[in-house]
Amino acid sequence: MQGLDAVRSCPIDVMEWHNVLDPSGPELDQLAERYKLHPLHIEDCRHRDQRAKMEEGESYLFTVLKPVRIDEDGDFVAVDVDIFFGPGFLITVEETDCPEVRNIIARVKRTMPPGSRPDRIYYRIIDEVVDSYLPLLDKLNDTIDALEDEALQSPTPEVLQSIFHSKRTLIFLRGVLVNTRDLAGQLQRLHVHWISPDLAPYLRDVYDHVARNLDMVEIMRDLLAGTLEVYLSSVANRTNQVMKVLTILGTIALPALVISGFYGMNVRGLPGAESPYGIGIAVATMLLVTGLLLWLLRRFGWL
Amino acid sequence: MQGLDAVRSCPIDVMEWHNVLDPSGPELDQLAERYKLHPLHIEDCRHRDQRAKMEEGESYLFTVLKPVRIDEDGDFVAVDVDIFFGPGFLITVEETDCPEVRNIIARVKRTMPPGSRPDRIYYRIIDEVVDSYLPLLDKLNDTIDALEDEALQSPTPEVLQSIFHSKRTLIFLRGVLVNTRDLAGQLQRLHVHWISPDLAPYLRDVYDHVARNLDMVEIMRDLLAGTLEVYLSSVANRTNQVMKVLTILGTIALPALVISGFYGMNVRGLPGAESPYGIGIAVATMLLVTGLLLWLLRRFGWL
Amino acid sequence: MQGLDAVRSCPIDVMEWHNVLDPSGPELDQLAERYKLHPLHIEDCRHRDQRAKMEEGESYLFTVLKPVRIDEDGDFVAVDVDIFFGPGFLITVEETDCPEVRNIIARVKRTMPPGSRPDRIYYRIIDEVVDSYLPLLDKLNDTIDALEDEALQSPTPEVLQSIFHSKRTLIFLRGVLVNTRDLAGQLQRLHVHWISPDLAPYLRDVYDHVARNLDMVEIMRDLLAGTLEVYLSSVANRTNQVMKVLTILGTIALPALVISGFYGMNVRGLPGAESPYGIGIAVATMLLVTGLLLWLLRRFGWL
Amino acid sequence: MQGLDAVRSCPIDVMEWHNVLDPSGPELDQLAERYKLHPLHIEDCRHRDQRAKMEEGESYLFTVLKPVRIDEDGDFVAVDVDIFFGPGFLITVEETDCPEVRNIIARVKRTMPPGSRPDRIYYRIIDEVVDSYLPLLDKLNDTIDALEDEALQSPTPEVLQSIFHSKRTLIFLRGVLVNTRDLAGQLQRLHVHWISPDLAPYLRDVYDHVARNLDMVEIMRDLLAGTLEVYLSSVANRTNQVMKVLTILGTIALPALVISGFYGMNVRGLPGAESPYGIGIAVATMLLVTGLLLWLLRRFGWL
Amino acid sequence: MQGLDAVRSCPIDVMEWHNVLDPSGPELDQLAERYKLHPLHIEDCRHRDQRAKMEEGESYLFTVLKPVRIDEDGDFVAVDVDIFFGPGFLITVEETDCPEVRNIIARVKRTMPPGSRPDRIYYRIIDEVVDSYLPLLDKLNDTIDALEDEALQSPTPEVLQSIFHSKRTLIFLRGVLVNTRDLAGQLQRLHVHWISPDLAPYLRDVYDHVARNLDMVEIMRDLLAGTLEVYLSSVANRTNQVMKVLTILGTIALPALVISGFYGMNVRGLPGAESPYGIGIAVATMLLVTGLLLWLLRRFGWL
């Protein structure tokens, strides 16, 4: 391809890496002018909360990645890291005051010796971001596992709230991962002369990792939907059990009440009331009727 | 391409912008004759309530956009704005008496200086309409967030009605956005000589914004479906709780009633009735039986 | 294309329109022989209840359309109208004794002057059939709107039955519309010399109308599914409310019953029974306990 | 195409039709050797319970069809019929002892006169199998219709079991039909010289019939899912009604019990107890309180 | 194709089969160096828990298969077996200490005589793994069948837990099978000179088997979803029945209680209390009212 000649004329390992710490500062403007960055991309860097995406500019790739972190409330939030990668230059734009992004950049800088190939550094940053999703997914998986047990054993409103909260988190993560997967897929199909073809297996590897993360999210969604159904079934089951207890209590008490009410009437001719065995007759009748009722309920499977 | 020659012969920044305020008036007929607009498109302008769409006529693009506004009842309604955009002319057809469309047109006129390139104006109108969806989506998102809490804490029929109302709104917005996204996608793939290739990143940006809006709608649909399930689970939970209260009441009252009924019988030989401790015996029995029952219910986890 | 030469040699506005009123009669056999119609198509005309479809024969198009009507029971039923359209001839086969099809054919005949282009007449018939769906959809939409309110306000078994009936109707309409949309799509992609290219915008218009109808059906399906969920939630809510009433009744009555039972015992030593304030003591105790219970239920949010 | 020459050299109406009755016997081995049938296909004939499928061998088509029959328990079961169809030969392999397959083969033999074109016979066998599905689908449709009414009127566990049984049957039929549709689609796209092009409309007809059957199955699935929801709603409705009856009973009985308990107390000073109108006062109070309660429940819409 | 020449120069039946028992040992490193295996693939062998996949290296195929086994808790777990297959060599990497993989390799070694074609051995390993899924699926199918009956007859929390457990297993198996199907599909489309074209029907056979397994999983998912719905309906039904029993008990007891309470009042003028038939009057009234109530409930279909 024509790209190979280009590789020879432009040494891909001579590179300048600009790490912009303050996207609203003048540094970014100067870089934009020097490398002819598109105004829409600069705007994207400054108005945060973009989707993870990759856009091919005329002479560079503009990539938005979305590392995710857990905030003080235990919620998952996404931050932005923007990368401009062209022949001979790499510009990373951090979100101001975000330790997660800082750590990722630092880790890449530490592991890539000076003079490393720029396309490898570019790949490494993406790889680091993708790898950072896994512990979060594992954590969420544990939460969902626990919710399933709780829904079965104590279906309280708090569990309901937790199920819904996890659902929100999953929807959020799914959004981030879907976009990242599309980005990784685009990267695989890309042919630009400043990314060497021998990087292909590594880019496929990144794609595979994102795809696997996404599979995990889909499985968790499925399990969470099941958890809500288990919750509802579990509550229905408990109501059924409480009803049974109430009915059994009623079955025991009502005959006794009817018969004692009967013998409590101020009328003449109560059978056996005058007999010295009156009390015995009354109690025996109570026990007999209650027993008969309980036997009937069992017999016809009503309880 | 052949389009580039055409660009040279027809200066794209010399343009006439006709803004038709009354689609049923004769002005539109005159423009239709002058610019050879297709009768079906003129009919679309006059019979409102079209889908957002773009159709390529022989020498112009016919675009229907659907700005959305909130009416006095709080319902979301869509209005129509039709655009004919050809080489050297731009015709916008407003819906009679609709301030939203008027504002959008006015804002575009204000921000685009006279002599602006016509394709940029065309893009700006579409961009304005797409941007106008975001505050509406945010508002709806807040409503759905609030509904979730209410479904958990007080699942009244009013909440049920609100959930259903939000569902209707989402279905409506989804329809508008899906059509607008298709329109934006078509616009990206379009090759006509009166739209300059350097507009491509801007058109992609419009597409991205619509796609993001649509993602938001899908997420809200998902959350709303969850809210209905939470509602149902919450009601089931409350019924369960009420049943428990009733059963506990019964457990306390029934033994007392049975025993007081027993001692209320007008029969001979009530145990301890003649004793001066009669009342003590009776009350002690009541407390004992009730206590035993409550212990049993706990013991076997029936409550 | 070669089709254009064909157009010149065969004047497309000289046409014979045969309207066959009795598909089982000999007229259809004679036409089949004359125009070389495929036996399978003739069979389709005679065995009714085909799907809406279009098939390209060697020298003609065979189209089955499905106008829908409401029968005396309020059910939606589809009838068949078959069209053979070839260069220089148009054969429409009505269903015996069906006023809807007769009206459509009559309306087309009335509005198309003699000497009209045959492809326009063909388009007009399809357009009329597609237009006839809209009032039916509007009617169904009103029914579903009403059902939603009823499900919220009086979830009776009749409402449940109506929801299910509407569901059946929607499934039926969806089937008809999906097939008609496929037919319209096929028509757009078709290139036969006896349909002039200037009909293209009209055929696209037909497709758009069917697609919109189908969107309406999908939205109604979504709303109807919601209505069933609302119904279930509404019933659950009412059961919850009835349970609350019962529990409150129990809370009020049980203490009174226990205390009056207590003072109704034929034992010695009832506290205060001999006192002249006996009745006051008893009643005060009743009110106190009931009040305490109600306060407790409120306090712990059990009701 | 080259196929047309081949047709001339090999007369397609001279054919041998081998109908193998015992797939495990030596006859099949001899045919396999003579016509070079692939070992995997012979294995498929002997290990029954294949999917409906068509595979193109080097010089023949291997087709597995799945006629369905109702066994003595009323369950739907599929049997296998395998067809090898190559230029000049047709081998059908029946399942041992299966009257359905035998009937289909017999019917084809009866209706196709000796000397019929082999591709027509091949088509006829497939057509017969596809036609045999329709009465089964109609039968199932009637069952589902009946279940819907029963779910509304008497939602017993038996109905629940029948719903689930029908669901199983639908899932099973869907599997058979999906595979048969794929087979019919493959058949349409096939170009082999021993199937004449004039068979195309007939093959499309087979495809259409399978597609229609599949539509029916999808509609029945949809209706059956609705039936289960109706069942659940119907049970919920009935529980609600039973609760109302219980609550009304309680509303009537509890005031009477409280007041008669009140007057049953062995304390002094019961208001009006000594009066000759005592009984009237008591009864009047009972009726008044009950009436008041019922009015309140109605008034606030609690019942 | 060029592949055929290659076949002649490199005799495909002269092969070395390396079976690596310890993926972390040095043997794998030596093989990696000798056959130029990609570092990412070696890493995959060592970090277990990959997805089933196939990757084309420059001069070999890297395949990860996932045999499934049942662990001591009855859970389904997947293990890894990695295959490097290039012209003239086959490297299988077992998971340390996994009898299932060992058995599969042993079975292949036993059935393939020395000197067997390497592509046949490669196919056989894949075939063995795919065949090993069927007994597991059958076992799961039996479990789900049993769950359906239990959900209908005794919807206990244990059944709910089993349903959820089966759901998890299905989700897990589906993941394994989807990846294996993709692998098998890739294998069918593959053109490498060290796999002979006459293997194609066998590879299609593998694909068919995986696809069938996947169909079974989908059907089981569908049935399991139905089982959960049956469970919920069954619990609702039982609650309804318990409520009916309670209401019938109440209907029988409450009139008796009200009337005996009435005759238990210490007031004057109880009708018939002084009469010798008092008891008869009271009992007759009780029976009459109870009978009337039961008749009313039946009459208006409230029970």
XYZ file of C-alpha atoms in Angstrom, chain A residues 23-24 28 40-48 50 62 80 82-84 93-94:
20
model
C -8.486 21.722 28.531
C -9.735 25.306 28.907
C -4.740 23.513 23.704
C -15.381 20.833 16.635
C -12.820 18.529 18.280
C -11.427 21.322 20.430
C -14.990 22.139 21.432
C -15.529 18.468 22.372
C -12.449 18.626 24.643
C -13.826 21.664 26.405
C -17.456 20.647 26.677
C -17.029 17.430 28.589
C -18.897 13.296 25.210
C -9.498 12.138 17.470
C -13.385 12.020 29.654
C -9.352 12.948 24.734
C -6.533 11.848 22.442
C -5.319 13.448 19.223
C -6.217 15.997 27.190
C -6.983 15.116 30.799
